[in-house]
Amino acid sequence: MNIFIAGGSGAIGRQLVPMLVQAGHRVVAMTRSQEGAVLLDAMGALPVVGNVFDKEGLARMVEQAKPDIVIHQLTAFGAKDADPLAETIRVRTEGTRNLIAAAEKSTASRFITQSISFICTPVKSGLTDESTPLYLDAPLAIQPLAHAVAEMETRTVHCNGLEGIVLRYGWFYGPGTNYDPSDAIPLAIKKGRMPIVGGGDGIYSFVHVHDAAVATMKALTHGEPGIYNIVDDAPAKLSEWLPFVANLLDAPAPAHMDEALAREKLGDMLVYIFNEQSGASNLKAKKALSWAPAPSSWRAGFKSLYASVDAKPAPNK
Ligand SMILES: NC(=O)c1ccc[n+]([C@@H]2O[C@H](COP(=O)([O-])OP(=O)(O)OC[C@H]3O[C@@H](n4cnc5c(N)ncnc54)[C@H](OP(=O)(O)O)[C@@H]3O)[C@@H](O)[C@H]2O)c1
């Protein structure tokens, strides 16, 4: 198939593009930079340089690619010259509008969008599923993200003449993510700067970034238009996974922080993530996309990710 991917140089894109190429697809991949183009070329894609905010230029690029499928893997959490959250919100609203408009005018018949599983209204017990409402009435610090996700998902599912598929990935971990051994989260854990807030009751649904790419491959040909949670089988509270990972990293046991203090020092967004979010069910994706998470649990995934760290001399283990 002919595939146009926006975001092929990002954390998931770097896993997905080689898989697409390996499977024999012709992959046209957009990046904003020459460095990105070199990376995409090395992965076997045909790079095009452009910006999702350039509506006309984008439409020309998508049209020229003659795609069967357009894949939206855009975020801007790695932005260095802009606020990452604000820029990601812009990418998910204005960027999504532009990319869908381009796809609708092109030869494409399917549009696949990256979303997140962890912005649903928290449930009192159990897991969220694809029918759980997004957290639109969240505290003010969280609302703009929830509303941007809602707009992006609604536009995807209702795009004209295209099958719109939304993949709500869980928390990415693995190489090239912020859980990479040399990246921000392990470094914060090693420095004792990632506390258990309140009871640490925020339930994380993780997904290995390679596995998220495998699920995306399935979504090329499987699944009715709609929303799918792409998460592992083992939702876990912060109070469960953080000490486990700290141990793997030979880091100090995580400190505890009172919720009120955390609201003041870390803000409502992090209190939501650390102490309030619900985990997500993957039953729908397993059935409709014929996908099963591997590793099925973050425990095995983190053990393997931090194996080299684990192998260091560790007198306390
Ligand atoms: N579910 C999750 O947990 C989740 C989801 C997303 C990200 N993250 C984390 O966030 C961190 C950063 O993510 P990332 O490495 O994927 O980088 P990123 O900064 O989020 O960028 C992702 C992709 O979007 C593209 N992009 C961004 N703005 C664009 C624009 N205006 N026009 C065209 N393309 C644009 C980038 O292309 P170029 O830079 O090549 O132009 C890149 O390919 C990672 O640690 C990742 O794990 C987590």
Coordinates of C-alpha atoms and ligand atoms in Angstrom, one line a residue:
M1 CA 0.0 0.0 0.0
N2 CA 1.0 3.6 -0.3
I3 CA 1.2 5.2 3.1
F4 CA 1.6 8.9 4.1
I5 CA 2.8 9.3 7.7
A6 CA 3.0 12.5 9.6
G7 CA 5.2 12.1 12.7
G8 CA 7.3 9.2 11.3
S9 CA 10.4 10.5 13.1
G10 CA 8.9 10.5 16.6
A11 CA 9.1 7.9 19.3
I12 CA 6.5 5.6 17.8
G13 CA 7.2 6.6 14.2
R14 CA 10.8 5.3 14.5
Q15 CA 9.4 1.9 15.4
L16 CA 6.5 2.0 12.9
V17 CA 8.2 3.3 9.7
P18 CA 10.7 0.3 9.5
M19 CA 7.9 -2.1 10.1
L20 CA 5.8 -0.5 7.3
V21 CA 8.8 -0.6 4.9
Q22 CA 9.7 -4.2 5.9
A23 CA 6.1 -5.2 5.1
G24 CA 6.5 -3.9 1.6
H25 CA 4.6 -0.6 1.8
R26 CA 5.7 2.5 0.0
V27 CA 6.0 5.0 2.9
V28 CA 6.1 8.8 2.3
A29 CA 7.0 10.4 5.7
M30 CA 6.9 14.1 6.6
T31 CA 9.3 15.9 8.9
R32 CA 10.1 19.5 9.5
S33 CA 13.9 19.2 9.3
Q34 CA 16.7 17.9 7.1
E35 CA 17.9 15.8 10.1
G36 CA 14.5 14.2 10.2
A37 CA 14.7 13.6 6.4
V38 CA 18.0 11.8 6.8
L39 CA 16.6 9.6 9.6
L40 CA 13.5 8.7 7.6
D41 CA 15.5 8.0 4.5
A42 CA 17.7 5.6 6.6
M43 CA 14.6 3.8 7.7
G44 CA 13.6 3.2 4.1
A45 CA 10.9 5.9 3.8
L46 CA 10.6 8.6 1.2
P47 CA 11.0 11.8 3.2
V48 CA 9.2 15.0 2.5
V49 CA 10.0 18.2 4.4
G50 CA 7.0 20.2 5.6
N51 CA 5.0 21.5 8.5
V52 CA 1.4 20.4 9.5
F53 CA 0.5 24.0 10.1
D54 CA 1.2 24.8 6.4
K55 CA -2.2 23.8 5.2
E56 CA -1.7 24.2 1.4
G57 CA 1.8 22.7 1.3
L58 CA 0.6 19.8 3.4
A59 CA -2.3 19.1 1.0
R60 CA 0.0 19.1 -2.0
M61 CA 2.4 16.6 -0.2
V62 CA -0.4 14.3 0.7
E63 CA -2.0 14.4 -2.8
Q64 CA 1.4 13.7 -4.5
A65 CA 1.9 10.7 -2.2
K66 CA -1.3 9.1 -3.6
P67 CA -1.9 7.4 -0.3
D68 CA -4.2 4.5 0.5
I69 CA -3.8 5.3 4.2
V70 CA -2.8 8.4 6.1
I71 CA -1.3 8.0 9.5
H72 CA -1.2 10.8 12.1
Q73 CA 1.5 10.2 14.7
L74 CA 2.1 13.9 15.5
T75 CA 2.7 15.2 18.9
A76 CA 5.1 17.9 20.1
F77 CA 6.1 16.7 23.6
G78 CA 9.7 16.9 22.5
A79 CA 9.4 20.6 21.5
K80 CA 12.5 22.6 22.6
D81 CA 11.5 26.1 21.3
A82 CA 7.9 26.0 22.4
D83 CA 5.8 24.9 25.4
P84 CA 5.5 21.1 24.7
L85 CA 1.9 20.8 26.0
A86 CA 0.6 23.9 24.2
E87 CA 2.3 22.9 21.0
T88 CA 0.9 19.3 21.2
I89 CA -2.6 20.8 21.7
R90 CA -2.0 22.9 18.6
V91 CA -0.8 19.9 16.7
R92 CA -3.9 17.9 17.8
T93 CA -6.4 20.6 16.9
E94 CA -5.1 22.8 14.0
G95 CA -2.7 20.1 12.8
T96 CA -5.4 17.4 12.8
R97 CA -7.8 19.7 10.9
N98 CA -5.2 20.3 8.2
L99 CA -4.1 16.7 7.9
I100 CA -7.7 15.4 7.7
A101 CA -8.6 18.1 5.1
A102 CA -5.5 16.9 3.1
A103 CA -6.4 13.2 3.4
E104 CA -10.1 13.9 2.5
K105 CA -8.9 15.5 -0.8
S106 CA -6.5 12.6 -1.5
T107 CA -6.8 9.0 -2.7
A108 CA -6.8 7.7 0.9
S109 CA -9.5 5.5 2.2
R110 CA -8.4 5.1 5.9
F111 CA -7.0 7.6 8.4
I112 CA -5.3 6.5 11.6
T113 CA -4.7 8.9 14.5
Q114 CA -2.5 8.7 17.6
S115 CA -4.5 9.4 20.8
I116 CA -4.0 8.6 24.5
S117 CA -5.8 6.2 26.8
F118 CA -5.2 8.3 29.9
I119 CA -7.4 11.4 29.6
C120 CA -10.8 9.7 30.3
T121 CA -13.0 10.7 33.3
P122 CA -11.7 8.6 36.2
V123 CA -14.0 5.7 37.1
K124 CA -14.7 4.7 40.7
S125 CA -13.7 1.1 40.1
G126 CA -12.4 -1.1 37.3
L127 CA -11.1 0.2 34.0
T128 CA -12.1 2.8 31.4
D129 CA -13.1 1.6 28.0
E130 CA -13.7 3.3 24.7
S131 CA -17.1 4.5 25.7
T132 CA -15.9 6.3 28.9
P133 CA -16.3 10.0 28.4
L134 CA -13.1 12.1 28.0
Y135 CA -12.3 14.2 31.0
L136 CA -13.8 17.4 29.6
D137 CA -14.8 18.8 33.0
A138 CA -11.3 18.1 34.6
P139 CA -9.5 20.7 36.7
L140 CA -8.6 23.8 34.5
A141 CA -5.0 22.7 34.1
I142 CA -6.1 19.4 32.3
Q143 CA -9.1 20.7 30.3
P144 CA -7.2 22.1 27.3
L145 CA -5.6 18.7 26.7
A146 CA -8.9 16.8 27.1
H147 CA -10.7 19.2 24.8
A148 CA -7.9 18.9 22.1
V149 CA -8.1 15.1 22.3
A150 CA -11.9 15.2 22.0
E151 CA -11.7 17.4 18.9
M152 CA -9.0 15.3 17.3
E153 CA -10.9 12.0 18.0
T154 CA -14.2 13.4 16.8
R155 CA -12.8 14.7 13.6
T156 CA -11.0 11.4 12.9
V157 CA -14.1 9.2 13.5
H158 CA -16.3 11.5 11.4
C159 CA -13.9 12.3 8.5
N160 CA -15.6 12.4 5.1
G161 CA -15.1 9.4 2.9
L162 CA -12.4 7.9 5.1
E163 CA -12.5 5.2 7.7
G164 CA -11.3 7.0 10.8
I165 CA -9.4 4.9 13.4
V166 CA -8.3 6.4 16.7
L167 CA -5.6 4.4 18.6
R168 CA -5.6 5.5 22.2
Y169 CA -2.1 4.4 23.2
G170 CA -1.2 3.9 26.9
W171 CA 1.9 5.4 28.5
F172 CA 4.8 4.7 26.1
Y173 CA 7.9 3.1 27.4
G174 CA 10.8 1.6 25.6
P175 CA 13.7 2.9 23.5
G176 CA 13.4 6.5 22.4
T177 CA 10.7 7.3 25.0
N178 CA 11.0 9.3 28.2
Y179 CA 11.4 6.0 30.0
D180 CA 14.5 5.2 28.0
P181 CA 17.3 4.5 30.6
S182 CA 19.0 7.7 29.8
D183 CA 15.9 9.8 29.6
A184 CA 13.9 12.1 31.9
I185 CA 11.9 9.7 34.0
P186 CA 14.6 7.2 35.0
L187 CA 16.9 10.1 35.7
A188 CA 14.3 11.7 38.0
I189 CA 13.7 8.4 39.7
K190 CA 17.4 7.9 40.3
K191 CA 17.7 11.4 41.8
G192 CA 14.7 10.7 44.1
R193 CA 12.7 13.4 42.3
M194 CA 9.6 11.3 41.4
P195 CA 7.4 11.0 44.5
I196 CA 4.4 8.8 45.3
V197 CA 1.7 11.5 45.5
G198 CA -1.0 10.9 48.0
G199 CA -1.7 7.1 48.0
G200 CA -0.1 6.8 44.5
D201 CA -3.5 5.7 43.3
G202 CA -3.1 6.9 39.7
I203 CA -3.5 3.7 37.6
Y204 CA -1.1 3.6 34.6
S205 CA -1.9 1.5 31.5
F206 CA 1.5 1.2 29.8
V207 CA 2.3 0.0 26.3
H208 CA 5.8 -0.8 24.9
V209 CA 6.4 1.6 22.0
H210 CA 7.3 -1.3 19.7
D211 CA 4.1 -3.0 20.6
A212 CA 2.1 0.2 19.9
A213 CA 3.7 0.1 16.4
V214 CA 2.6 -3.6 16.0
A215 CA -1.0 -2.6 16.9
T216 CA -0.8 0.2 14.4
M217 CA 0.3 -2.3 11.7
K218 CA -2.8 -4.3 12.6
A219 CA -5.0 -1.2 12.2
L220 CA -4.0 -0.8 8.6
T221 CA -6.3 -3.7 7.6
H222 CA -8.3 -4.6 10.7
G223 CA -11.1 -2.9 12.7
E224 CA -14.2 -0.9 12.0
P225 CA -13.9 2.9 12.2
G226 CA -13.8 3.9 15.8
I227 CA -11.7 4.1 18.9
Y228 CA -9.3 1.4 20.3
N229 CA -7.3 1.4 23.5
I230 CA -3.8 0.1 22.8
V231 CA -2.5 -0.8 26.3
D232 CA -1.0 -3.8 28.0
D233 CA -2.8 -6.3 30.2
A234 CA -1.5 -5.1 33.5
P235 CA -2.8 -1.7 34.7
A236 CA -0.8 -0.7 37.8
K237 CA -1.0 2.0 40.4
L238 CA 1.9 4.4 40.7
S239 CA 2.5 3.0 44.2
E240 CA 3.1 -0.4 42.6
W241 CA 5.2 0.3 39.5
L242 CA 7.4 3.2 40.7
P243 CA 9.1 1.2 43.6
F244 CA 9.5 -1.7 41.2
V245 CA 11.3 0.5 38.6
A246 CA 13.3 2.3 41.3
N247 CA 14.6 -1.1 42.4
L248 CA 15.5 -2.1 38.8
L249 CA 17.4 1.2 38.5
D250 CA 19.2 0.9 41.8
A251 CA 17.5 4.1 42.7
P252 CA 16.4 5.2 46.2
A253 CA 13.0 4.1 47.3
P254 CA 10.5 6.8 46.1
A255 CA 9.6 9.5 48.6
H256 CA 6.0 10.3 49.5
M257 CA 4.3 13.7 49.0
D258 CA 1.1 14.8 50.5
E259 CA -1.6 15.5 47.8
A260 CA -2.2 19.1 48.9
L261 CA 1.5 19.9 48.8
A262 CA 1.8 18.2 45.4
R263 CA -1.1 20.4 44.0
E264 CA 0.9 23.4 45.1
K265 CA 4.4 22.2 43.9
L266 CA 3.6 20.0 40.9
G267 CA 0.2 21.2 39.8
D268 CA -3.2 19.5 39.1
M269 CA -2.0 17.7 35.9
L270 CA 0.7 15.7 37.8
V271 CA -1.7 15.0 40.7
Y272 CA -4.2 13.6 38.2
I273 CA -1.5 11.4 36.7
F274 CA 0.1 10.3 39.9
N275 CA -3.0 9.8 42.1
E276 CA -6.3 9.9 40.1
Q277 CA -6.1 8.5 36.5
S278 CA -7.8 5.2 35.8
G279 CA -6.3 2.3 33.8
A280 CA -7.8 1.3 30.4
S281 CA -9.2 -1.9 29.0
N282 CA -7.7 -3.4 25.8
L283 CA -10.5 -6.0 25.2
K284 CA -11.9 -4.2 22.1
A285 CA -8.5 -3.9 20.4
K286 CA -7.6 -7.5 21.1
K287 CA -10.8 -8.7 19.5
A288 CA -11.2 -6.3 16.6
L289 CA -7.6 -5.7 15.6
S290 CA -6.4 -9.3 16.3
W291 CA -3.7 -7.8 18.5
A292 CA -2.3 -8.9 21.8
P293 CA 0.2 -6.9 23.8
A294 CA 3.7 -8.3 24.0
P295 CA 5.1 -8.0 26.6
S296 CA 1.7 -8.3 28.2
S297 CA 2.9 -6.6 31.4
W298 CA 5.1 -3.6 32.0
R299 CA 6.9 -5.8 34.6
A300 CA 8.6 -7.9 32.0
G301 CA 9.0 -4.8 29.7
F302 CA 10.7 -2.7 32.3
K303 CA 12.9 -5.6 33.4
S304 CA 14.2 -6.0 29.8
L305 CA 14.5 -2.2 29.3
Y306 CA 16.6 -1.8 32.4
A307 CA 18.5 -5.1 32.1
S308 CA 21.8 -3.3 31.5
V309 CA 21.2 -1.0 34.5
D310 CA 20.2 -4.1 36.5
A311 CA 23.4 -5.8 35.6
K312 CA 25.5 -3.1 37.3
P313 CA 27.0 -4.0 40.7
A314 CA 24.2 -3.6 43.1
P315 CA 25.2 -4.4 46.7
N316 CA 21.6 -4.1 48.0
K317 CA 20.1 -6.6 45.6
Ligands
LIG1 N1 1.4 7.9 24.8 C1 2.5 8.4 25.3 O1 2.9 8.0 26.4 C2 3.2 9.4 24.5 C3 2.7 9.9 23.3 C4 3.5 10.8 22.5 C5 4.8 11.1 23.0 N2 5.2 10.6 24.2 C6 6.6 10.9 24.7 O2 6.9 12.3 24.5 C7 8.3 12.3 24.1 C8 8.5 13.1 22.8 O3 7.8 12.3 21.8 P1 8.5 12.2 20.3 O4 9.9 11.7 20.5 O5 7.5 11.3 19.5 O6 8.6 13.6 19.8 P2 7.5 14.8 19.5 O7 8.2 16.0 19.7 O8 6.3 14.5 20.2 O9 7.3 14.7 17.9 C9 6.6 13.6 17.3 C10 6.5 13.7 15.8 O10 5.7 14.8 15.5 C11 6.4 15.6 14.4 N3 5.9 17.0 14.5 C12 5.7 17.7 15.6 N4 5.3 18.9 15.3 C13 5.2 19.0 13.9 C14 4.7 19.9 13.0 N5 4.3 21.2 13.3 N6 4.7 19.6 11.7 C15 5.1 18.4 11.3 N7 5.6 17.4 12.1 C16 5.6 17.7 13.4 C17 7.8 15.4 14.7 O11 8.5 15.5 13.5 P3 9.9 16.4 13.3 O12 10.4 16.7 14.6 O13 10.8 15.4 12.6 O14 9.6 17.5 12.4 C18 7.9 13.9 15.1 O15 7.9 13.1 14.0 C19 8.9 10.9 24.1 O16 9.5 10.6 25.3 C20 7.6 10.1 24.0 O17 7.7 8.8 24.5 C21 4.5 9.8 24.9

